[in-house]
């Protein structure tokens, strides 16, 4: 864009095709209606007027996977449903994204140990992009997850076919950060070593 | 017991008068409700800019409390991991390097993905070492980053207490009501 930047009069914006596609894609993330259990109630609340997922362009809940970009798996996935989840995921057009919403979907939740019929995390069935924990998560948390999906879309390259970058710079998320002594792996290893030395029982 | 004929009540549907049969008054009534809602102020929260006001007892991300010397308060008694209905707390205890307790947690890992934020760990803890904060919008891109270890849980404590969103609820530095030093347990701040 360097050559064309500012070459035209005011009101004309130049951009790369990639950025334009990414911008269009991130601001029209159409989710699929995929309420499986109680988290769906919170997903509906997110779509309603108080939280209003339409502000992010993701309010058009589609009843068919062919028209959807985003699958918000909201609720307990049991083994009978798992094959259907996979099938619906396969029917979605690329690029497709998955949000695992709620404790049951993320990792089995309270059914982790004794639930004989519950999939221990939907990432065993479909690749999950963003995990939103909670039982159920607040609507704000779901919006936060949606924003992370949008971050991911913004980072897509090679005419949006490539994989998103590894180190994303979240626009707003990541409030819980590691303290400075744990920032890098080396520092963290040092820290753990120091801790262990300090914790070694003294010679009696 | 068989149902007697006298127990059964037959109800006729109410007959509609001319006013109801016209249907138009009902339509205008509905339109009026819509118009009235349009004139009212919008209820939408502009979320990323406008933070929601959550009640002080909202249960979000966990934290491990520090005592006055900055050490972890936990005494590795396993009560929280026993009480946890989702079995998401994993503790490895080690002999404590300090004199005021026998054990301390060498590792303390909470799987935030599996946790259902019920607050039972907080209730079970005898030394008020684990608490739930009002951080409500935790999301993660991978399973690994959502396993919160001891350092991360302590950093949540630092963050929430310095930011002032969740002040320490127990007298900071005291081990709490179940430990030996129960002489003057300070009441939590009334904010």
Coordinates of C-alpha atoms in Angstrom, one line a residue:
Chain A
X1 CA 0.0 0.0 0.0
X2 CA 3.0 2.2 0.3
X3 CA 2.9 3.6 -3.2
X4 CA -0.8 4.3 -3.2
X5 CA -1.0 5.6 0.3
X6 CA -2.3 9.2 0.2
X7 CA -2.1 9.3 -3.6
X8 CA -5.8 9.9 -3.9
X9 CA -8.0 12.7 -2.6
X10 CA -9.6 12.7 0.8
X11 CA -12.2 10.0 1.4
X12 CA -10.5 7.3 -0.7
X13 CA -9.1 4.5 1.3
X14 CA -6.6 2.0 -0.2
X15 CA -6.2 -1.4 1.3
X16 CA -4.9 -4.8 0.4
X17 CA -7.4 -7.4 -0.8
X18 CA -6.4 -9.6 2.0
X19 CA -7.1 -7.1 4.7
X20 CA -10.4 -6.2 3.0
X21 CA -11.5 -9.8 2.9
X22 CA -10.4 -10.3 6.5
X23 CA -12.3 -7.2 7.6
X24 CA -15.4 -8.4 5.8
X25 CA -15.1 -11.8 7.3
X26 CA -14.5 -10.8 10.8
X27 CA -17.4 -8.4 10.8
X28 CA -19.9 -10.9 9.5
X29 CA -19.3 -14.0 11.5
X30 CA -22.5 -15.9 11.1
X31 CA -22.9 -18.5 13.9
X32 CA -24.8 -21.7 13.7
X33 CA -27.6 -22.3 16.2
X34 CA -26.1 -24.9 18.2
X35 CA -27.6 -24.9 21.7
X36 CA -27.3 -28.3 23.3
X37 CA -28.0 -27.6 26.9
X38 CA -28.3 -24.8 29.5
X39 CA -25.4 -22.7 28.0
X40 CA -27.7 -22.1 25.0
X41 CA -29.9 -19.9 27.3
X42 CA -26.9 -17.7 27.9
X43 CA -26.1 -17.7 24.2
X44 CA -29.7 -16.5 23.5
X45 CA -29.2 -13.8 26.1
X46 CA -26.0 -12.8 24.2
X47 CA -28.1 -12.5 21.1
X48 CA -30.8 -10.5 22.8
X49 CA -31.0 -6.7 23.3
X50 CA -29.0 -6.2 26.5
X51 CA -25.7 -7.8 25.2
X52 CA -26.6 -7.7 21.5
X53 CA -24.1 -9.9 19.6
X54 CA -25.3 -8.0 16.5
X55 CA -22.9 -5.2 17.4
X56 CA -20.1 -7.5 16.3
X57 CA -21.9 -8.6 13.2
X58 CA -22.5 -12.1 14.5
X59 CA -26.2 -12.0 15.2
X60 CA -27.4 -13.9 12.2
X61 CA -27.8 -17.3 13.7
X62 CA -28.2 -19.7 10.8
X63 CA -30.2 -22.9 11.0
X64 CA -28.0 -24.6 8.4
X65 CA -24.3 -25.3 8.5
X66 CA -23.9 -24.4 4.9
X67 CA -24.4 -20.7 5.7
X68 CA -22.5 -20.5 8.9
X69 CA -18.8 -19.6 9.6
X70 CA -18.8 -20.1 13.4
X71 CA -20.0 -23.0 15.5
X72 CA -20.7 -22.0 19.1
X73 CA -21.0 -25.4 20.8
X74 CA -23.1 -24.4 23.8
X75 CA -23.8 -27.3 26.1
X76 CA -23.1 -30.8 27.1
X77 CA -22.0 -33.0 24.1
X78 CA -22.8 -36.6 24.7
X79 CA -21.6 -39.5 22.6
X80 CA -24.7 -39.8 20.6
X81 CA -24.5 -36.1 19.7
X82 CA -20.7 -36.2 18.9
X83 CA -21.1 -37.8 15.5
X84 CA -23.7 -35.2 14.6
X85 CA -21.4 -32.4 15.8
X86 CA -18.7 -33.7 13.5
X87 CA -21.1 -34.1 10.6
X88 CA -22.4 -30.6 11.0
X89 CA -18.8 -29.3 11.3
X90 CA -17.9 -31.1 8.1
X91 CA -20.8 -29.4 6.3
X92 CA -19.7 -25.9 7.1
X93 CA -17.8 -24.1 4.4
X94 CA -14.2 -23.0 5.0
X95 CA -12.9 -21.0 6.8
X96 CA -14.8 -22.3 9.9
X97 CA -14.3 -21.6 13.5
X98 CA -15.5 -23.3 16.7
X99 CA -16.1 -21.8 20.1
X100 CA -16.4 -24.3 22.9
X101 CA -18.7 -22.6 25.4
X102 CA -19.1 -23.8 29.0
X103 CA -17.4 -26.3 31.2
X104 CA -19.1 -29.4 29.8
X105 CA -18.1 -28.6 26.2
X106 CA -14.6 -27.5 27.1
X107 CA -13.6 -30.5 29.2
X108 CA -16.5 -32.6 30.5
X109 CA -17.2 -30.3 33.4
X110 CA -18.9 -32.1 36.3
X111 CA -19.4 -35.1 34.1
X112 CA -15.7 -35.6 33.8
X113 CA -15.3 -38.5 36.2
X114 CA -18.7 -40.2 36.4
X115 CA -20.5 -39.1 33.2
X116 CA -20.6 -42.3 31.2
X117 CA -22.2 -40.6 28.2
X118 CA -20.5 -37.3 28.0
X119 CA -17.7 -36.4 25.6
X120 CA -14.8 -35.2 27.7
X121 CA -14.3 -32.0 25.7
X122 CA -15.6 -31.2 22.3
X123 CA -12.0 -30.8 21.0
X124 CA -12.0 -34.6 20.8
X125 CA -14.5 -34.3 18.0
X126 CA -13.9 -31.0 16.3
X127 CA -10.9 -28.6 16.4
X128 CA -11.7 -25.8 18.8
X129 CA -10.4 -22.3 18.3
X130 CA -11.5 -20.6 21.5
X131 CA -12.4 -22.0 24.8
X132 CA -14.9 -20.1 27.0
X133 CA -15.0 -21.6 30.5
X134 CA -17.8 -21.1 33.0
X135 CA -21.0 -22.8 34.0
X136 CA -22.5 -21.2 32.1
X137 CA -20.1 -18.4 31.0
X138 CA -21.4 -14.8 31.2
X139 CA -22.6 -13.3 28.0
X140 CA -19.6 -11.0 28.2
X141 CA -17.3 -14.0 28.2
X142 CA -18.9 -15.3 25.0
X143 CA -18.5 -11.9 23.4
X144 CA -14.9 -11.9 24.5
X145 CA -14.5 -15.3 22.8
X146 CA -16.1 -13.9 19.7
X147 CA -13.6 -11.1 19.8
X148 CA -10.7 -13.5 20.0
X149 CA -12.1 -15.3 16.9
X150 CA -12.1 -11.9 15.2
X151 CA -8.5 -11.4 16.2
X152 CA -7.7 -14.8 14.7
X153 CA -9.5 -13.9 11.4
X154 CA -7.6 -10.6 11.3
X155 CA -4.3 -12.5 11.5
X156 CA -5.1 -14.8 8.6
X157 CA -2.7 -14.5 5.6
X158 CA -2.0 -15.6 2.0
X159 CA -5.4 -14.4 0.8
X160 CA -7.0 -15.8 3.9
X161 CA -6.1 -19.4 3.2
X162 CA -3.2 -19.7 5.5
X163 CA -3.3 -20.7 9.1
X164 CA -3.6 -17.8 11.6
X165 CA -0.4 -16.7 13.2
X166 CA 0.8 -18.4 16.4
X167 CA 1.4 -15.4 18.6
X168 CA -1.8 -13.4 18.4
X169 CA -1.9 -10.0 19.8
X170 CA -5.3 -9.9 21.5
X171 CA -7.1 -6.6 21.1
X172 CA -8.4 -6.5 24.6
X173 CA -8.2 -9.9 26.2
X174 CA -5.4 -11.4 28.3
X175 CA -6.0 -9.3 31.4
X176 CA -4.6 -12.2 33.5
X177 CA -1.0 -12.1 32.6
X178 CA 2.1 -13.8 34.0
X179 CA 4.3 -11.9 36.4
X180 CA 7.6 -10.7 35.0
X181 CA 9.6 -13.5 36.6
X182 CA 7.6 -16.0 34.6
X183 CA 7.5 -14.1 31.3
X184 CA 9.8 -16.4 29.3
X185 CA 10.4 -20.1 29.6
X186 CA 13.9 -19.7 30.8
X187 CA 12.8 -17.3 33.5
X188 CA 10.0 -19.6 34.6
X189 CA 12.4 -22.5 34.8
X190 CA 14.8 -20.5 36.9
X191 CA 11.9 -19.5 39.1
X192 CA 10.7 -23.1 39.6
X193 CA 14.3 -24.2 40.4
X194 CA 14.7 -21.4 43.0
X195 CA 11.4 -22.4 44.5
X196 CA 12.3 -26.0 44.8
X197 CA 15.6 -25.1 46.4
X198 CA 13.9 -22.9 48.9
X199 CA 11.3 -25.6 49.6
X200 CA 13.8 -28.5 50.2
X201 CA 13.5 -29.8 53.7
X202 CA 16.5 -28.8 55.9
X203 CA 18.8 -31.4 57.2
X204 CA 17.8 -32.4 60.6
Chain B
X1 CA -59.3 -44.2 42.8
X2 CA -61.5 -43.9 39.8
X3 CA -62.5 -40.4 38.6
X4 CA -66.1 -39.5 39.4
X5 CA -68.2 -37.7 36.8
X6 CA -68.6 -34.9 39.3
X7 CA -64.9 -34.3 39.4
X8 CA -64.8 -33.3 35.8
X9 CA -65.4 -29.7 34.8
X10 CA -66.1 -28.7 31.3
X11 CA -64.9 -25.3 30.3
X12 CA -66.3 -23.4 27.3
X13 CA -64.0 -21.1 25.3
X14 CA -65.0 -17.4 25.9
X15 CA -67.0 -16.0 23.1
X16 CA -65.5 -13.0 21.2
X17 CA -67.5 -9.8 20.9
X18 CA -67.3 -7.4 18.0
X19 CA -64.3 -5.6 19.5
X20 CA -62.3 -8.8 19.6
X21 CA -63.5 -10.0 16.3
X22 CA -62.2 -6.8 14.6
X23 CA -58.6 -7.8 15.6
X24 CA -57.5 -4.2 14.7
X25 CA -57.6 -2.9 18.3
X26 CA -55.2 -5.7 19.4
X27 CA -52.9 -4.9 16.5
X28 CA -52.7 -1.2 17.4
X29 CA -52.2 -2.1 21.0
X30 CA -49.2 -4.2 20.0
X31 CA -47.8 -1.5 17.8
X32 CA -48.3 1.0 20.7
X33 CA -46.2 -1.2 22.9
X34 CA -43.4 -1.3 20.3
X35 CA -43.5 2.5 19.9
X36 CA -43.3 3.0 23.6
X37 CA -40.2 0.7 23.8
X38 CA -38.6 2.7 21.0
X39 CA -38.9 5.9 22.9
X40 CA -37.3 4.4 26.0
X41 CA -33.6 4.5 26.5
X42 CA -31.7 1.6 25.0
X43 CA -30.8 -1.3 27.4
X44 CA -27.8 -2.5 25.5
X45 CA -24.5 -2.6 27.4
X46 CA -21.6 -1.5 25.1
X47 CA -19.6 -4.4 26.5
X48 CA -15.9 -4.0 25.6
X49 CA -16.0 -0.3 26.5
X50 CA -18.5 -0.5 29.2
X51 CA -17.8 -3.0 31.9
X52 CA -20.7 -4.7 33.6
X53 CA -21.4 -4.1 37.3
X54 CA -21.2 -7.5 38.8
X55 CA -22.2 -8.3 42.3
X56 CA -19.3 -8.6 44.8
X57 CA -20.0 -12.3 45.3
X58 CA -19.7 -13.2 41.6
X59 CA -17.6 -16.3 41.2
X60 CA -15.1 -16.0 38.4
X61 CA -11.5 -17.0 38.0
X62 CA -9.7 -18.4 41.1
X63 CA -6.8 -17.0 42.9
X64 CA -4.5 -18.3 45.6
X65 CA -4.0 -15.8 48.4
X66 CA -0.7 -14.7 49.7
X67 CA 0.1 -14.0 53.4
X68 CA 1.8 -10.9 54.6
X69 CA 5.3 -12.3 53.6
X70 CA 4.1 -13.0 50.1
X71 CA 4.1 -16.7 50.6
X72 CA 1.3 -18.9 49.4
X73 CA -1.3 -19.3 52.1
X74 CA -2.3 -22.8 51.1
X75 CA -1.4 -25.6 53.5
X76 CA -2.0 -28.4 51.0
X77 CA -4.7 -30.1 52.9
X78 CA -6.5 -31.3 49.8
X79 CA -9.9 -30.3 51.1
X80 CA -10.7 -28.2 48.1
X81 CA -9.8 -30.9 45.6
X82 CA -11.9 -33.3 47.6
X83 CA -14.9 -31.0 47.6
X84 CA -14.6 -30.1 43.9
X85 CA -17.5 -31.7 42.0
X86 CA -15.6 -31.4 38.7
X87 CA -12.3 -32.8 40.0
X88 CA -10.4 -30.0 38.5
X89 CA -7.9 -29.2 41.3
X90 CA -4.6 -31.0 41.3
X91 CA -2.3 -30.5 44.3
X92 CA 1.1 -32.0 45.0
X93 CA 2.1 -31.4 48.6
X94 CA 5.6 -31.1 49.8
X95 CA 7.2 -30.6 53.3
X96 CA 7.0 -26.9 54.0
X97 CA 10.2 -24.8 54.2
X98 CA 8.5 -22.6 56.7
X99 CA 7.9 -23.3 60.4
X100 CA 4.3 -22.3 60.7
X101 CA 2.9 -25.3 58.8
X102 CA 3.7 -28.9 57.9
X103 CA 3.0 -28.9 54.2
X104 CA 2.8 -26.5 51.4
X105 CA 1.7 -27.1 47.8
X106 CA 4.6 -27.8 45.5
X107 CA 2.3 -27.6 42.5
X108 CA -1.3 -26.4 42.6
X109 CA -3.1 -26.7 39.2
X110 CA -6.7 -25.7 38.5
X111 CA -8.1 -26.7 35.2
X112 CA -10.2 -23.6 34.5
X113 CA -11.9 -25.3 31.6
X114 CA -13.4 -28.1 33.7
X115 CA -14.2 -25.9 36.7
X116 CA -17.9 -25.1 37.1
X117 CA -17.2 -22.1 39.4
X118 CA -19.4 -23.4 42.2
X119 CA -17.3 -21.9 45.0
X120 CA -17.1 -25.2 47.0
X121 CA -13.3 -25.0 47.1
X122 CA -13.6 -21.6 48.7
X123 CA -16.1 -22.9 51.3
X124 CA -14.0 -25.9 52.0
X125 CA -10.7 -24.1 52.5
X126 CA -9.8 -24.0 56.2
X127 CA -7.2 -21.2 55.8
X128 CA -8.9 -19.0 53.2
X129 CA -6.2 -19.6 50.7
X130 CA -8.3 -20.1 47.6
X131 CA -10.9 -17.5 46.6
X132 CA -12.9 -16.8 43.5
X133 CA -12.5 -13.4 42.0
X134 CA -14.9 -11.4 39.9
X135 CA -12.9 -11.8 36.7
X136 CA -15.6 -12.9 34.4
X137 CA -14.3 -12.9 30.9
X138 CA -11.6 -15.5 30.8
X139 CA -11.1 -17.1 27.4
X140 CA -8.3 -19.2 26.0
X141 CA -7.0 -20.3 22.7
X142 CA -5.6 -23.6 23.9
X143 CA -6.1 -26.2 26.6
X144 CA -2.6 -25.7 28.0
X145 CA -3.0 -22.0 28.7
X146 CA -6.1 -22.7 30.7
X147 CA -4.4 -24.9 33.2
X148 CA -3.6 -22.3 35.9
X149 CA -0.7 -23.3 38.0
X150 CA 0.4 -21.9 41.3
X151 CA 2.3 -19.0 39.9
X152 CA -0.5 -17.9 37.7
X153 CA -3.1 -18.2 40.5
X154 CA -0.8 -16.1 42.7
X155 CA -0.5 -13.6 39.9
X156 CA -4.3 -13.4 39.7
X157 CA -4.2 -12.5 43.4
X158 CA -1.6 -9.8 42.8
X159 CA -3.6 -8.4 39.9
X160 CA -7.0 -8.4 41.5
X161 CA -5.8 -6.9 44.8
X162 CA -3.7 -4.2 43.2
X163 CA -6.5 -3.4 40.8
X164 CA -8.9 -3.2 43.7
X165 CA -11.6 -5.2 42.0
X166 CA -11.4 -8.0 44.6
X167 CA -9.9 -6.9 47.9
X168 CA -8.5 -9.6 50.2
X169 CA -11.6 -10.8 52.0
X170 CA -9.8 -12.2 55.0
X171 CA -7.3 -10.4 57.2
X172 CA -4.2 -10.5 55.0
X173 CA -1.3 -12.3 56.5
X174 CA -3.4 -14.5 58.9
X175 CA -3.8 -18.1 58.1
X176 CA -7.5 -18.0 58.9
X177 CA -10.0 -19.4 61.4
X178 CA -8.9 -23.0 61.2
X179 CA -5.2 -22.4 61.9
X180 CA -3.7 -21.8 65.3
X181 CA -3.5 -18.1 65.1
X182 CA -7.2 -17.4 65.6
X183 CA -6.9 -14.9 68.3
X184 CA -7.8 -11.8 66.3
X185 CA -9.3 -12.7 63.0
X186 CA -9.9 -9.4 61.4
X187 CA -13.3 -8.9 59.8
X188 CA -13.2 -8.4 56.0
X189 CA -13.4 -4.9 54.7
X190 CA -16.9 -3.8 54.5
X191 CA -16.5 -2.6 50.9

